[in-house]
Amino acid sequence: MKRIFVNEDWCLGCHLCEYHCANANLGGVTARDMVRNLKGKDIVPRIQVEDGDNGIHFAVSCRHCYEPQCVRACITGALTQEDGVIRFNTGKCVGCYTCVLNCPYGAIMPADPNEGHGHVVQKCELCLSNNVKDPACVAHCPNKAIVLEERD
């Protein structure tokens, strides 16, 4: 299964992946939509760029683990693993944040309560529900630091 990988040597720390992620998960498709969709809003993307020491930047998103601790920890079955992708069912989530506490990568986070989708937590689902070839963060990374690849 393909997964998202980040080359921190190539990451510029521009945070564009965060904006494109937020836009894609609000239903936007184009850059023009992004400006309209995100203008004046606090964004809560499913990928987060961390700014490290010595000018190193790296993007954190769900790694879709082979043996996901978040899925095992979820008390309601809101998180499942389907074809290698960790999926989130908002209707089953009770907001206990056990998944947030158990993710070793910090890739599951509380959702924006103003988003209006009933989400309690959010995580990357590789933009599968957005009907696009590549996740928004991969497609719009200006330096190609974020890739979707099959690796051993």
PDB file of C-alpha atoms in Angstrom:
ATOM      1  CA  MET A   1       0.000   0.000   0.000  1.00  0.00           C
ATOM      2  CA  LYS A   2       1.195   3.497  -0.769  1.00  0.00           C
ATOM      3  CA  ARG A   3       1.891   5.797   2.148  1.00  0.00           C
ATOM      4  CA  ILE A   4       2.867   9.439   2.572  1.00  0.00           C
ATOM      5  CA  PHE A   5       6.540  10.058   3.201  1.00  0.00           C
ATOM      6  CA  VAL A   6       8.263  13.369   3.863  1.00  0.00           C
ATOM      7  CA  ASN A   7      11.846  14.247   2.994  1.00  0.00           C
ATOM      8  CA  GLU A   8      12.730  16.821   5.627  1.00  0.00           C
ATOM      9  CA  ASP A   9      15.827  17.806   3.631  1.00  0.00           C
ATOM     10  CA  TRP A  10      13.514  19.138   0.907  1.00  0.00           C
ATOM     11  CA  CYS A  11      10.765  20.630   3.105  1.00  0.00           C
ATOM     12  CA  LEU A  12      10.856  24.431   2.963  1.00  0.00           C
ATOM     13  CA  GLY A  13       8.527  24.925   5.931  1.00  0.00           C
ATOM     14  CA  CYS A  14       6.115  26.923   3.751  1.00  0.00           C
ATOM     15  CA  HIS A  15       3.009  25.261   5.273  1.00  0.00           C
ATOM     16  CA  LEU A  16       1.247  25.165   1.870  1.00  0.00           C
ATOM     17  CA  CYS A  17       0.457  21.483   2.446  1.00  0.00           C
ATOM     18  CA  GLU A  18      -1.589  22.503   5.497  1.00  0.00           C
ATOM     19  CA  TYR A  19      -3.659  24.984   3.510  1.00  0.00           C
ATOM     20  CA  HIS A  20      -4.262  22.591   0.632  1.00  0.00           C
ATOM     21  CA  CYS A  21      -5.185  19.833   3.100  1.00  0.00           C
ATOM     22  CA  ALA A  22      -7.663  22.070   4.902  1.00  0.00           C
ATOM     23  CA  ASN A  23      -9.152  23.207   1.594  1.00  0.00           C
ATOM     24  CA  ALA A  24      -9.484  19.667   0.237  1.00  0.00           C
ATOM     25  CA  ASN A  25     -11.277  18.523   3.371  1.00  0.00           C
ATOM     26  CA  LEU A  26     -13.703  21.440   3.170  1.00  0.00           C
ATOM     27  CA  GLY A  27     -14.692  20.338  -0.319  1.00  0.00           C
ATOM     28  CA  GLY A  28     -12.484  22.722  -2.295  1.00  0.00           C
ATOM     29  CA  VAL A  29     -10.630  21.610  -5.388  1.00  0.00           C
ATOM     30  CA  THR A  30      -8.828  24.556  -6.966  1.00  0.00           C
ATOM     31  CA  ALA A  31      -6.567  27.269  -5.616  1.00  0.00           C
ATOM     32  CA  ARG A  32      -9.363  29.752  -6.308  1.00  0.00           C
ATOM     33  CA  ASP A  33     -11.651  27.648  -4.106  1.00  0.00           C
ATOM     34  CA  MET A  34      -8.951  27.601  -1.439  1.00  0.00           C
ATOM     35  CA  VAL A  35      -8.876  31.383  -1.127  1.00  0.00           C
ATOM     36  CA  ARG A  36     -12.666  31.544  -0.902  1.00  0.00           C
ATOM     37  CA  ASN A  37     -12.984  28.530   1.433  1.00  0.00           C
ATOM     38  CA  LEU A  38     -10.275  29.516   3.899  1.00  0.00           C
ATOM     39  CA  LYS A  39     -10.440  33.310   3.916  1.00  0.00           C
ATOM     40  CA  GLY A  40     -10.871  34.574   7.465  1.00  0.00           C
ATOM     41  CA  LYS A  41     -10.923  31.075   8.998  1.00  0.00           C
ATOM     42  CA  ASP A  42      -8.587  29.354  11.381  1.00  0.00           C
ATOM     43  CA  ILE A  43      -7.508  26.209   9.590  1.00  0.00           C
ATOM     44  CA  VAL A  44      -7.138  22.811  11.214  1.00  0.00           C
ATOM     45  CA  PRO A  45      -5.395  20.647   8.606  1.00  0.00           C
ATOM     46  CA  ARG A  46      -4.877  16.903   8.877  1.00  0.00           C
ATOM     47  CA  ILE A  47      -1.175  17.381   8.236  1.00  0.00           C
ATOM     48  CA  GLN A  48       0.966  19.612  10.441  1.00  0.00           C
ATOM     49  CA  VAL A  49       4.355  21.110   9.588  1.00  0.00           C
ATOM     50  CA  GLU A  50       6.687  21.168  12.542  1.00  0.00           C
ATOM     51  CA  ASP A  51       9.561  23.622  12.571  1.00  0.00           C
ATOM     52  CA  GLY A  52      12.584  21.959  14.122  1.00  0.00           C
ATOM     53  CA  ASP A  53      16.017  23.158  15.100  1.00  0.00           C
ATOM     54  CA  ASN A  54      18.626  24.258  12.567  1.00  0.00           C
ATOM     55  CA  GLY A  55      16.057  25.127   9.893  1.00  0.00           C
ATOM     56  CA  ILE A  56      14.732  21.581   9.582  1.00  0.00           C
ATOM     57  CA  HIS A  57      11.013  21.315   8.834  1.00  0.00           C
ATOM     58  CA  PHE A  58       8.933  18.171   8.607  1.00  0.00           C
ATOM     59  CA  ALA A  59       5.307  17.368   8.001  1.00  0.00           C
ATOM     60  CA  VAL A  60       3.449  15.072  10.379  1.00  0.00           C
ATOM     61  CA  SER A  61       0.477  13.078   9.137  1.00  0.00           C
ATOM     62  CA  CYS A  62      -1.024   9.651   9.719  1.00  0.00           C
ATOM     63  CA  ARG A  63       1.422   6.906   8.804  1.00  0.00           C
ATOM     64  CA  HIS A  64      -1.313   4.294   8.356  1.00  0.00           C
ATOM     65  CA  CYS A  65       0.640   1.872  10.516  1.00  0.00           C
ATOM     66  CA  TYR A  66       0.639  -1.855   9.813  1.00  0.00           C
ATOM     67  CA  GLU A  67      -0.323  -2.499  13.448  1.00  0.00           C
ATOM     68  CA  PRO A  68      -2.097   0.746  14.427  1.00  0.00           C
ATOM     69  CA  GLN A  69      -2.200   1.478  18.141  1.00  0.00           C
ATOM     70  CA  CYS A  70      -4.987   4.017  17.577  1.00  0.00           C
ATOM     71  CA  VAL A  71      -7.311   1.361  16.130  1.00  0.00           C
ATOM     72  CA  ARG A  72      -6.610  -1.038  19.001  1.00  0.00           C
ATOM     73  CA  ALA A  73      -7.198   1.741  21.539  1.00  0.00           C
ATOM     74  CA  CYS A  74     -10.478   3.012  20.059  1.00  0.00           C
ATOM     75  CA  ILE A  75     -13.217   1.937  22.460  1.00  0.00           C
ATOM     76  CA  THR A  76     -16.102   2.358  19.999  1.00  0.00           C
ATOM     77  CA  GLY A  77     -14.661   1.064  16.736  1.00  0.00           C
ATOM     78  CA  ALA A  78     -14.675   4.524  15.166  1.00  0.00           C
ATOM     79  CA  LEU A  79     -11.185   3.855  13.811  1.00  0.00           C
ATOM     80  CA  THR A  80     -10.755   0.908  11.480  1.00  0.00           C
ATOM     81  CA  GLN A  81      -8.128  -0.353   9.109  1.00  0.00           C
ATOM     82  CA  GLU A  82      -9.441  -0.928   5.567  1.00  0.00           C
ATOM     83  CA  ASP A  83      -7.026  -1.997   2.826  1.00  0.00           C
ATOM     84  CA  GLY A  84      -4.130  -0.568   4.856  1.00  0.00           C
ATOM     85  CA  VAL A  85      -5.757   2.842   5.380  1.00  0.00           C
ATOM     86  CA  ILE A  86      -6.805   3.931   8.862  1.00  0.00           C
ATOM     87  CA  ARG A  87     -10.335   5.302   8.427  1.00  0.00           C
ATOM     88  CA  PHE A  88     -12.435   7.327  10.868  1.00  0.00           C
ATOM     89  CA  ASN A  89     -16.209   6.924  11.320  1.00  0.00           C
ATOM     90  CA  THR A  90     -17.572  10.119  12.883  1.00  0.00           C
ATOM     91  CA  GLY A  91     -20.862   8.472  13.827  1.00  0.00           C
ATOM     92  CA  LYS A  92     -19.155   6.045  16.198  1.00  0.00           C
ATOM     93  CA  CYS A  93     -16.788   8.484  17.929  1.00  0.00           C
ATOM     94  CA  VAL A  94     -17.655   9.532  21.493  1.00  0.00           C
ATOM     95  CA  GLY A  95     -14.812  12.013  21.902  1.00  0.00           C
ATOM     96  CA  CYS A  96     -12.776  10.122  24.480  1.00  0.00           C
ATOM     97  CA  TYR A  97      -9.503  11.027  22.688  1.00  0.00           C
ATOM     98  CA  THR A  98      -7.990   7.624  23.457  1.00  0.00           C
ATOM     99  CA  CYS A  99      -6.796   7.495  19.855  1.00  0.00           C
ATOM    100  CA  VAL A 100      -5.111  10.893  20.239  1.00  0.00           C
ATOM    101  CA  LEU A 101      -3.268   9.650  23.315  1.00  0.00           C
ATOM    102  CA  ASN A 102      -2.211   6.378  21.670  1.00  0.00           C
ATOM    103  CA  CYS A 103      -0.942   7.637  18.328  1.00  0.00           C
ATOM    104  CA  PRO A 104       2.861   7.546  18.661  1.00  0.00           C
ATOM    105  CA  TYR A 105       3.248  10.166  15.911  1.00  0.00           C
ATOM    106  CA  GLY A 106       0.781  12.806  17.065  1.00  0.00           C
ATOM    107  CA  ALA A 107      -1.123  12.409  13.797  1.00  0.00           C
ATOM    108  CA  ILE A 108      -4.639  12.278  15.268  1.00  0.00           C
ATOM    109  CA  MET A 109      -5.858  15.583  16.604  1.00  0.00           C
ATOM    110  CA  PRO A 110      -9.038  17.206  17.883  1.00  0.00           C
ATOM    111  CA  ALA A 111     -11.140  18.545  15.011  1.00  0.00           C
ATOM    112  CA  ASP A 112     -12.164  22.155  14.595  1.00  0.00           C
ATOM    113  CA  PRO A 113     -15.515  22.433  16.402  1.00  0.00           C
ATOM    114  CA  ASN A 114     -16.517  25.238  14.025  1.00  0.00           C
ATOM    115  CA  GLU A 115     -16.122  23.015  10.962  1.00  0.00           C
ATOM    116  CA  GLY A 116     -19.678  21.777  11.312  1.00  0.00           C
ATOM    117  CA  HIS A 117     -19.132  18.189  10.181  1.00  0.00           C
ATOM    118  CA  GLY A 118     -19.679  16.599  13.568  1.00  0.00           C
ATOM    119  CA  HIS A 119     -16.053  15.456  13.684  1.00  0.00           C
ATOM    120  CA  VAL A 120     -14.601  14.999  17.137  1.00  0.00           C
ATOM    121  CA  VAL A 121     -11.116  14.060  15.944  1.00  0.00           C
ATOM    122  CA  GLN A 122      -9.486  14.217  12.563  1.00  0.00           C
ATOM    123  CA  LYS A 123      -6.679  12.451  10.788  1.00  0.00           C
ATOM    124  CA  CYS A 124      -5.336  11.983   7.307  1.00  0.00           C
ATOM    125  CA  GLU A 125      -7.257   9.493   5.184  1.00  0.00           C
ATOM    126  CA  LEU A 126      -5.104  10.086   2.087  1.00  0.00           C
ATOM    127  CA  CYS A 127      -7.884  12.230   0.542  1.00  0.00           C
ATOM    128  CA  LEU A 128      -9.651   9.007  -0.492  1.00  0.00           C
ATOM    129  CA  SER A 129     -13.088  10.566  -0.079  1.00  0.00           C
ATOM    130  CA  ASN A 130     -12.051  13.583  -2.191  1.00  0.00           C
ATOM    131  CA  ASN A 131     -11.903  11.582  -5.462  1.00  0.00           C
ATOM    132  CA  VAL A 132      -8.440  12.789  -6.458  1.00  0.00           C
ATOM    133  CA  LYS A 133      -5.383  10.968  -7.783  1.00  0.00           C
ATOM    134  CA  ASP A 134      -2.992  12.133  -5.042  1.00  0.00           C
ATOM    135  CA  PRO A 135      -3.619  13.594  -1.590  1.00  0.00           C
ATOM    136  CA  ALA A 136      -3.751  17.399  -1.625  1.00  0.00           C
ATOM    137  CA  CYS A 137      -0.536  17.743   0.393  1.00  0.00           C
ATOM    138  CA  VAL A 138       1.357  15.601  -2.138  1.00  0.00           C
ATOM    139  CA  ALA A 139      -0.144  17.238  -5.215  1.00  0.00           C
ATOM    140  CA  HIS A 140       0.592  20.784  -4.060  1.00  0.00           C
ATOM    141  CA  CYS A 141       3.968  20.545  -2.295  1.00  0.00           C
ATOM    142  CA  PRO A 142       6.063  23.055  -4.265  1.00  0.00           C
ATOM    143  CA  ASN A 143       9.345  21.267  -3.555  1.00  0.00           C
ATOM    144  CA  LYS A 144       8.010  17.685  -3.864  1.00  0.00           C
ATOM    145  CA  ALA A 145       9.102  16.998  -0.282  1.00  0.00           C
ATOM    146  CA  ILE A 146       5.853  15.077   0.367  1.00  0.00           C
ATOM    147  CA  VAL A 147       5.396  11.943  -1.721  1.00  0.00           C
ATOM    148  CA  LEU A 148       2.962   9.041  -1.923  1.00  0.00           C
ATOM    149  CA  GLU A 149       5.025   5.886  -2.426  1.00  0.00           C
ATOM    150  CA  GLU A 150       5.178   2.175  -1.824  1.00  0.00           C
ATOM    151  CA  ARG A 151       8.250   1.378   0.288  1.00  0.00           C
ATOM    152  CA  ASP A 152       9.565  -1.636   2.158  1.00  0.00           C
TER     153      ASP A 152
END
